[in-house]
């Protein structure tokens, strides 16, 4: 089955700095890679995702890059703000196109703390 | 769009009793829903995949007789923790796939405490 490794487990940055979280996956069949933000006591919220047919996607301060050959993908947050502080999870899923329902495999999570 | 509503948000029950958690897709039909369990400071672990009108598929190591899943309609899946024990205390989260651009949408989670 799929195995997703996520690093670092904790990340502390100053407000305004950039934050980068990296994930690797093992199953070459995976083709959908979402990133989630989870605040304390709440369910995960999708912040950005990427499919294997593109190498990069950006949404305002958030970007995700994907290297299929190396089987790794990264989350980049620029101009970080205190409200970005949360736990971030990467995930991978196979066969996520059309009506297929591939299972999500999650990374271990990264606790991001943005200091004012 | 693509909202998943999960209830209750918190529940405390006595050992030996059963607890039902509901997961509803509010503005889309979900033929498949997923149930996860999350321990403090840990990642989400998939427990089972819930399929409308058929039996759920459980992950290895998950007791199907303890965690009963029913997906009777295209908008509702329920997880019942039977004969709950303190070790069942955890954060349970459901998810459904709404299709692009929403991806997998998660409920707000249920904090179960068994005393």
XYZ file of C-alpha atoms in Angstrom:
231
model
C 0.000 0.000 0.000
C 0.843 3.664 -0.122
C 3.224 5.171 2.442
C 3.499 8.940 2.875
C 6.339 10.492 4.849
C 6.107 14.127 5.954
C 8.794 16.458 7.292
C 9.381 18.359 9.449
C 7.126 17.326 12.330
C 7.314 20.830 13.789
C 8.139 24.135 12.135
C 8.482 27.487 13.816
C 8.793 30.693 11.786
C 8.543 34.430 12.281
C 5.614 36.294 10.828
C 6.368 37.237 7.235
C 8.804 34.387 6.659
C 8.166 31.485 4.321
C 7.382 27.944 5.435
C 8.057 24.780 3.476
C 6.732 21.314 4.283
C 7.841 18.281 2.312
C 6.276 14.889 1.654
C 7.335 11.758 -0.155
C 5.136 8.937 -1.351
C 5.814 5.376 -2.384
C 3.024 4.300 -4.747
C 3.573 5.368 -8.335
C -0.165 4.891 -8.918
C -0.943 7.904 -6.718
C -2.093 10.818 -8.825
C -3.840 13.193 -6.436
C -2.015 15.094 -3.692
C -4.024 17.348 -1.370
C -2.831 19.433 1.557
C -4.992 19.988 4.605
C -4.942 22.452 7.471
C -6.330 21.229 10.769
C -7.046 23.503 13.684
C -7.454 22.165 17.194
C -10.645 20.172 17.642
C -11.725 20.543 14.030
C -11.723 18.426 10.911
C -9.100 18.905 8.186
C -9.732 21.665 5.675
C -8.448 21.425 2.118
C -6.124 24.313 1.341
C -4.666 23.263 -1.990
C -4.286 20.150 -4.099
C -2.408 19.040 -7.167
C -2.835 16.268 -9.679
C -0.037 14.357 -11.301
C -0.471 16.011 -14.681
C 0.950 19.319 -13.400
C 4.139 20.209 -11.593
C 3.089 23.297 -9.678
C -0.022 25.054 -8.505
C -0.408 28.353 -6.705
C -3.220 30.019 -4.824
C -2.298 33.413 -3.394
C 0.246 32.780 -0.593
C 0.114 29.009 -0.945
C 1.807 26.881 -3.570
C 2.394 23.188 -4.072
C 5.062 21.558 -6.219
C 5.159 17.968 -7.397
C 8.081 15.897 -8.648
C 6.638 12.629 -9.947
C 10.011 11.158 -10.799
C 11.295 11.593 -7.265
C 7.869 10.936 -5.759
C 7.830 14.010 -3.600
C 5.674 17.087 -3.241
C 5.966 20.209 -1.137
C 3.800 22.919 0.362
C 5.084 26.483 0.298
C 3.485 29.229 2.362
C 4.819 32.737 1.824
C 4.349 35.823 3.995
C 3.201 33.692 6.899
C 0.724 35.100 9.402
C -0.095 34.014 12.975
C -3.420 32.644 11.748
C -1.502 30.192 9.582
C -0.514 28.394 12.798
C -2.095 24.920 12.696
C -1.305 21.309 11.870
C -0.757 20.647 8.191
C -1.180 17.247 6.576
C -0.193 16.064 3.148
C -1.960 13.121 1.565
C -1.839 10.962 -1.531
C -4.487 9.019 -3.385
C -4.582 6.808 -6.472
C -7.270 6.864 -9.111
C -8.785 10.126 -7.950
C -10.108 11.125 -11.322
C -13.654 10.802 -12.566
C -15.835 8.669 -10.342
C -13.086 6.600 -8.782
C -12.760 6.858 -5.035
C -9.148 6.256 -4.174
C -8.297 6.124 -0.500
C -6.329 8.985 0.995
C -3.130 8.124 2.825
C -1.972 10.870 5.147
C 1.440 12.023 6.193
C 2.286 12.329 9.878
C 1.507 16.036 10.068
C 3.502 19.217 10.677
C 2.786 21.581 13.545
C 3.378 25.060 12.135
C 3.787 27.922 14.570
C 4.023 31.473 13.248
C 5.346 33.909 15.836
C 4.137 37.522 15.645
C -20.589 23.910 -1.806
C -19.418 20.412 -0.803
C -20.239 20.567 2.891
C -20.101 17.528 5.159
C -21.967 17.843 8.437
C -20.963 15.591 11.333
C -22.842 15.170 14.627
C -22.402 15.178 17.499
C -19.262 17.248 17.889
C -18.657 15.906 21.370
C -20.050 12.937 23.253
C -19.306 11.402 26.617
C -20.611 7.915 27.329
C -20.240 5.229 29.918
C -18.279 2.055 29.312
C -20.389 -0.642 27.759
C -22.809 1.672 26.003
C -23.049 2.378 22.268
C -22.619 5.681 20.512
C -23.806 6.674 17.039
C -22.073 9.334 14.952
C -23.775 10.783 11.872
C -22.168 12.127 8.740
C -24.239 13.948 6.156
C -23.334 15.421 2.782
C -25.449 18.577 2.643
C -25.265 19.699 -0.980
C -24.019 16.715 -2.906
C -24.562 13.000 -3.118
C -21.859 10.777 -1.707
C -21.918 7.164 -2.804
C -18.754 6.659 -0.808
C -17.779 8.070 2.561
C -14.715 7.425 4.671
C -14.352 7.135 8.436
C -11.120 8.090 10.163
C -9.826 7.939 13.697
C -7.301 10.388 15.065
C -5.464 10.112 18.369
C -3.975 13.236 19.985
C -1.028 14.658 18.063
C -1.256 11.906 15.479
C -2.336 11.615 11.888
C -5.662 10.439 10.520
C -5.993 6.686 10.217
C -8.577 5.300 7.830
C -10.939 2.911 9.581
C -13.366 2.005 6.842
C -14.853 2.968 3.523
C -18.614 3.297 3.584
C -20.488 2.446 0.383
C -24.110 3.382 -0.151
C -26.332 0.342 -0.279
C -23.614 -2.191 0.450
C -21.356 -3.373 3.223
C -18.519 -1.188 4.369
C -14.923 -2.114 3.690
C -12.819 -2.127 6.836
C -9.091 -1.544 7.078
C -6.894 -4.230 8.528
C -7.075 -4.349 12.302
C -10.410 -2.542 12.588
C -13.100 -4.626 14.274
C -16.187 -4.533 12.077
C -18.418 -5.795 14.873
C -17.297 -2.996 17.138
C -17.467 -0.184 14.620
C -20.746 -0.631 12.768
C -21.136 1.429 9.637
C -24.398 2.039 7.827
C -24.697 4.004 4.590
C -28.388 3.789 3.862
C -28.727 6.816 1.607
C -26.626 8.933 -0.729
C -26.325 11.652 1.900
C -25.998 9.825 5.212
C -23.490 7.464 6.731
C -23.411 6.487 10.396
C -20.708 5.005 12.585
C -21.814 3.207 15.738
C -19.210 2.399 18.359
C -20.652 -0.601 20.166
C -19.870 -1.570 23.756
C -17.528 1.372 24.039
C -14.469 1.208 26.309
C -12.073 3.937 27.429
C -9.545 2.894 24.757
C -12.153 3.825 22.124
C -11.887 7.438 23.231
C -10.652 9.342 20.218
C -11.473 11.918 17.551
C -13.574 10.391 14.773
C -13.822 12.149 11.414
C -15.846 11.362 8.320
C -15.102 12.385 4.761
C -16.743 12.265 1.372
C -15.482 12.951 -2.115
C -17.535 15.594 -3.843
C -15.620 15.702 -7.097
C -13.498 18.506 -8.585
C -12.750 21.112 -7.480
C -13.749 20.100 -3.945
C -11.772 16.918 -3.568
C -12.298 15.068 -0.313
C -14.416 17.082 2.130
C -14.186 16.382 5.839
C -16.676 16.695 8.640
C -15.843 18.693 11.727
C -15.130 15.580 13.756
C -16.579 13.968 16.881
C -14.683 13.873 20.137
C -15.687 10.640 21.894
C -14.832 10.203 25.544
C -15.681 6.900 27.206
C -15.692 6.994 31.000
